[in-house]
Amino acid sequence: MTGPRVVIIGAGVVGAALADELSAAGWTDITVVDQGPLPATGGSSSHAPGLVFQTNPSKTMTELARYTVDKLGSLDVDGQPCFLQVGGLEVATTPERLAELHRRHGWVTSWGVEARIVGPDECAALHPLLDRSRVLGGLFVPTDGLAKAVLAVEAQTRRAAGRGVRFLERHEVLAVTRDDGRVTGVVTDRGGALAADVVVCCAGIWGPRVARMAGMELPLTPLAHQLAWTGPVPALAGETEEAVRPILRHQDADLYYRDRHDRIGIGSYGHRPMPVSADDIAAFGDADGMPSVLKFTEEDFADAWSETRALLPATRDAKIEEGINGLFSFTTDGMPLLGESREVKGFWVAEAVWVTHSAGVGRAMAEWLVDGHCSSFDLHECDVNRFEPHQLAPEYVLARGCRNFVEVYDIIHPLQPSGAPRPIRTSPFHPRQEELGAVFLEAGGWERPQWYESNAALAEGRSIPTPDDWAARHWSPTVGAEAQATRETVALYDMTALKRLEVTGRGAAAFLQRLTTGNVDKSVGSVTYTLLLDHDGGIRSDITVARLGRDLFQIGVNGNLDLDWLTRHLPADGTAAVRDITAGTCCIGLWGPLAREVLQPLADSDFSNEGLKYFRAKRAHIGAVPVTAMRLSYVGELGWELYTTADLGLKLWDTLLAAARPLGGIPAGRGAFNSLRLEKGYRSFGTDMTFEHDPYEAGLAFAVKEDKDDFIGKAALERRRADVRRRLTCLTVDDPRAVVMGKEPVYDGDLPVGYVTSAAYGHTIGKGIAYAWLPAELAVPGRALGIAYFDRRVAARVAAEPLFDPAMSRLRG
C-alpha cells in the first residue's frame, strides 16, 4: 500500500467517489467507515431522487456536475447503469421564468455544456405528459439525466476495494483523535482506534456532529425536502424502461419530476422549511428505517399535488402512493464545504455535496489531497475556510440555510439583497449614511452603500441612460451621477468592507516575500500591488502590501481565504504573525480631482505630490483623527485610502465631508465605484480572475517580478508564461440599454467563445463595458463580437485598455 493513512468517514456518494479517486491516484492505505450497511448506508445518498441538472450560475458547480455525468455514465453494476442520460428539461409557465431560462441558457453555454431553448411544441414532444397550453418554452440539456446513487456507491466502492481500500460498514465514529494540532485517527463503536494521517469527513447530514469532534464548526443545516411517488399512471401503462422522458423542472411552482416505469416521482421545495439539528438525527441502528427519511407530511404536499395535476394532466388518474420528507444538506451560501480545517491539520471535510456534484467533488478532493492543490476545478467558492466568524453563528447558519431552501428555485438577481439576519456588520459611518438615504447591499456581512438618495438631484440634467428592466433593478440614475461627480470634484467611499490584515515580526518581510509575486521588502512607507499564487501558478488573490514599519505590514486582501492562506504558511519559528484587524478599523476612499484641496487644509503633514507619492503610505492627522494614509485609488482618480480606528471613524467621516461639501464633494456608493474601476481596467478577484487563471492571462504580468528570488508558484508560472491561450479582455458596448451583468456567453459569429466576468456602464466614456475571458487570438482591439443577453445578441467590440486616462496623469497628479 502507498500514500498516507487515510480514514474517510461516510460511504455515501461522496465518500465512495473520494475512495475511488484517491485509490486511482495511487493512495491505497485507505479505510472507509460508515455507520450503515453498504451500499445503502442510510444517509441522503440512499434516498436521493438522483436528478442531475448541470445548469448553475457557478462555473465550478457546472463543471463538477459535468464530471459526475461523464463518470457515472461510464459505470455500471453487473450491467445495471449508474446513470440514465435522458436529458433535462426546465419549463416556463410565466414570461418572467421564460426570460430566466434564457439567462440560464447563457450560463450553461458559457460553461461549455450543450443546451438549447425550445418552444412549447418541442417541450410537449420531449415530455408528452405536459399540458402544452400551460408551457411558454423550456431549456433542454441533452446530457442531463438520472444518477442511480446507490448503484454509484456500489460501483465506486467495488473499484476502490479492488485497489486495496478497506470498507468498514456498521462502524459509527464516536471520536476524532488529535495530538498537538494534528489528527491522529478515529474511534468507532466497535472498539479501538483507526490510526490516520488524514481524516476526511464525508458524513453528509451528520457532518456538523462529526466535524465538531475535531473542534470544527460547519455552517450546514439538514432540511427535510418532500419527495412523493404516484401509483400507476394509466397513460404510462406497460412502460418497461425506468425512464424514457427527460427529468423535468417546473421552477415556477418549486417542483421537479422524474420517471420510474409507470410512476412519477414529484419533488417539492414549495413547502415550509423543516430544519433538523444534526445532533438530533438518529444513528442507523437507532432509527425506525432509514435515519435520513422523516415521516411524510401530506398537508405540506397539497399545493404541490394540485399543481402537478394541472401541469401533467395524466396524473389526475393516479394517486399519491408513497412519500418521504428526506433530509439534505444546505449551507449559508448554497455552496459545498470542502477543504482542511485551519485548526487541526489533516482533518478535511467534503460536505453539503449533492449527488449532482458528487463524483466531481471526489475528483477535486483527491487532487487537492495528493497534489496539494486542485488542478481540474476552481474551488475558491467551495473552500470551507471562506466564512467570516459571524457566518458560523448558529442563528445565522439556520436562517440562511432555510432561506436558501425557500429560494432554491427563485429567480435571483445578481444584486438582490440577502435576507435576515441583517444588519450584522456596520461601519462607523453607518448612522450618517442612513441620514443620507444610503441604499445598502451586503458585502461579507457589511452594510455597504450602493448609492445615496441624497445625491438624487445630481442626476438632473446629466446624460445617464436607463438600462433595460433587468439591469435597472437595484439601480438608480444616481449611480451614474455619483460616478460623474467623482471624476469632476471629489467623493467619499466607504471602503471598510475591504478586509485588512496586519503582519508583524522580524521575519515578516521574508515571509511576505516568499508568498507574493512582487517585491515587498522595500522602504518603510512603500505600498505594493502584488499577487498570491498557488503552487500551480494560479491566482489565489490580488492584494496590496503597505510597509508601515521595519517589521510591520498592513495588507488589503479579498476575504477570509487570504487570511487562511497566510496563516497556513507562517514560519514555524514564530518570526512572523498575522492577525485580522478589520473589525477594529475603518477606511474612507477620498478620490477625485479636488481630493487634495479637501485633505491638505485638514492635515498636519504634506500631501502634495512630492510629500506623498503614488503608491506610498504615511501616518498623519486629519483634524483630530490619526490616520494611515495610502495613496491608492481604485477609481482612477487622485486620492487616498484613509484608515483609522473604528472609534474615530465617525469623526473622520464628518471632518472630510464637511470640508468636501463646499467644493461640491459627495459621498458615493459601490455602483459608481464599479463603473469607475472598469473604466480603469482594475480587476476584481473572485469575479474577473480566480484560482484557475494565471497573471499572464489576467493581464497582471506587471505584478510579477520575474527576477525575484523564489516565491510560491514561481516555477509553475514560468511554464505557464509561454502558453497563454486565453486572455481577460475589455469589450465595449454601444447600446446604452444593453448593460450586461456578468456570466453571459460571448460569441464570435455563431460560435460561443468565452464569457463575461464584470460589466457596468461607463458613465465617463459613455459606453457599456464588459470584461470577458476569450481565446487569445480573439483578444485583438477592434474585433467585433456578440454577447448573448437573455434572448438577444448585443454587439460588442474588443477595446484597448484602460479606457480612461491611459497615461495615468490623473492618478499621479
Tab-separated table of C-alpha atoms in Angstrom, residues 371-373 509-520 530-541 543 561-571 691 693-696 703-706 708-720:
chain	number	residue	atom	x	y	z
A	371	ASP	CA	-1.073	17.274	-5.230
A	372	GLY	CA	-1.632	19.984	-2.635
A	373	HIS	CA	-3.959	21.877	-4.985
A	509	ALA	CA	9.322	40.766	5.273
A	510	ALA	CA	10.882	37.414	4.364
A	511	PHE	CA	7.545	35.692	4.934
A	512	LEU	CA	5.700	38.040	2.586
A	513	GLN	CA	8.479	37.882	0.011
A	514	ARG	CA	8.012	34.111	-0.104
A	515	LEU	CA	4.245	34.350	-0.589
A	516	THR	CA	3.918	37.220	-3.060
A	517	THR	CA	4.901	37.794	-6.685
A	518	GLY	CA	6.167	41.331	-6.080
A	519	ASN	CA	8.986	42.877	-4.124
A	520	VAL	CA	7.520	43.968	-0.779
A	530	THR	CA	1.027	42.066	-5.776
A	531	LEU	CA	-0.436	38.587	-6.108
A	532	LEU	CA	-0.733	35.449	-4.041
A	533	LEU	CA	-0.294	32.359	-6.198
A	534	ASP	CA	-0.974	28.709	-5.592
A	535	HIS	CA	1.716	26.130	-6.261
A	536	ASP	CA	0.350	25.584	-9.776
A	537	GLY	CA	0.718	29.281	-10.649
A	538	GLY	CA	-2.994	30.068	-10.357
A	539	ILE	CA	-4.025	33.371	-8.776
A	540	ARG	CA	-5.252	32.969	-5.212
A	541	SER	CA	-5.710	36.692	-4.655
A	543	ILE	CA	-3.503	42.229	-2.542
A	561	LEU	CA	-9.348	32.643	2.333
A	562	ASP	CA	-6.401	35.027	2.190
A	563	LEU	CA	-6.146	35.024	5.973
A	564	ASP	CA	-6.319	31.237	5.884
A	565	TRP	CA	-3.578	31.030	3.217
A	566	LEU	CA	-1.235	33.336	5.099
A	567	THR	CA	-1.862	31.584	8.404
A	568	ARG	CA	-1.080	28.165	6.933
A	569	HIS	CA	2.248	29.404	5.598
A	570	LEU	CA	3.532	31.194	8.682
A	571	PRO	CA	7.119	30.281	9.548
A	691	PHE	CA	-7.706	30.143	-8.855
A	693	HIS	CA	-6.219	31.832	-14.026
A	694	ASP	CA	-2.619	32.987	-14.081
A	695	PRO	CA	-1.223	36.542	-14.153
A	696	TYR	CA	-0.318	36.459	-17.843
A	703	ALA	CA	2.629	42.411	-10.711
A	704	VAL	CA	5.149	39.570	-11.157
A	705	LYS	CA	8.806	40.338	-10.522
A	706	GLU	CA	10.310	37.550	-12.574
A	708	LYS	CA	12.855	37.915	-7.767
A	709	ASP	CA	14.067	35.019	-5.669
A	710	ASP	CA	11.772	32.043	-5.374
A	711	PHE	CA	8.141	32.560	-4.369
A	712	ILE	CA	5.199	30.157	-4.192
A	713	GLY	CA	4.069	29.350	-7.717
A	714	LYS	CA	7.124	30.749	-9.496
A	715	ALA	CA	8.244	27.505	-11.125
A	716	ALA	CA	4.756	26.750	-12.402
A	717	LEU	CA	4.370	30.325	-13.592
A	718	GLU	CA	7.475	30.050	-15.723
A	719	ARG	CA	5.899	27.107	-17.509
A	720	ARG	CA	2.563	28.869	-17.973
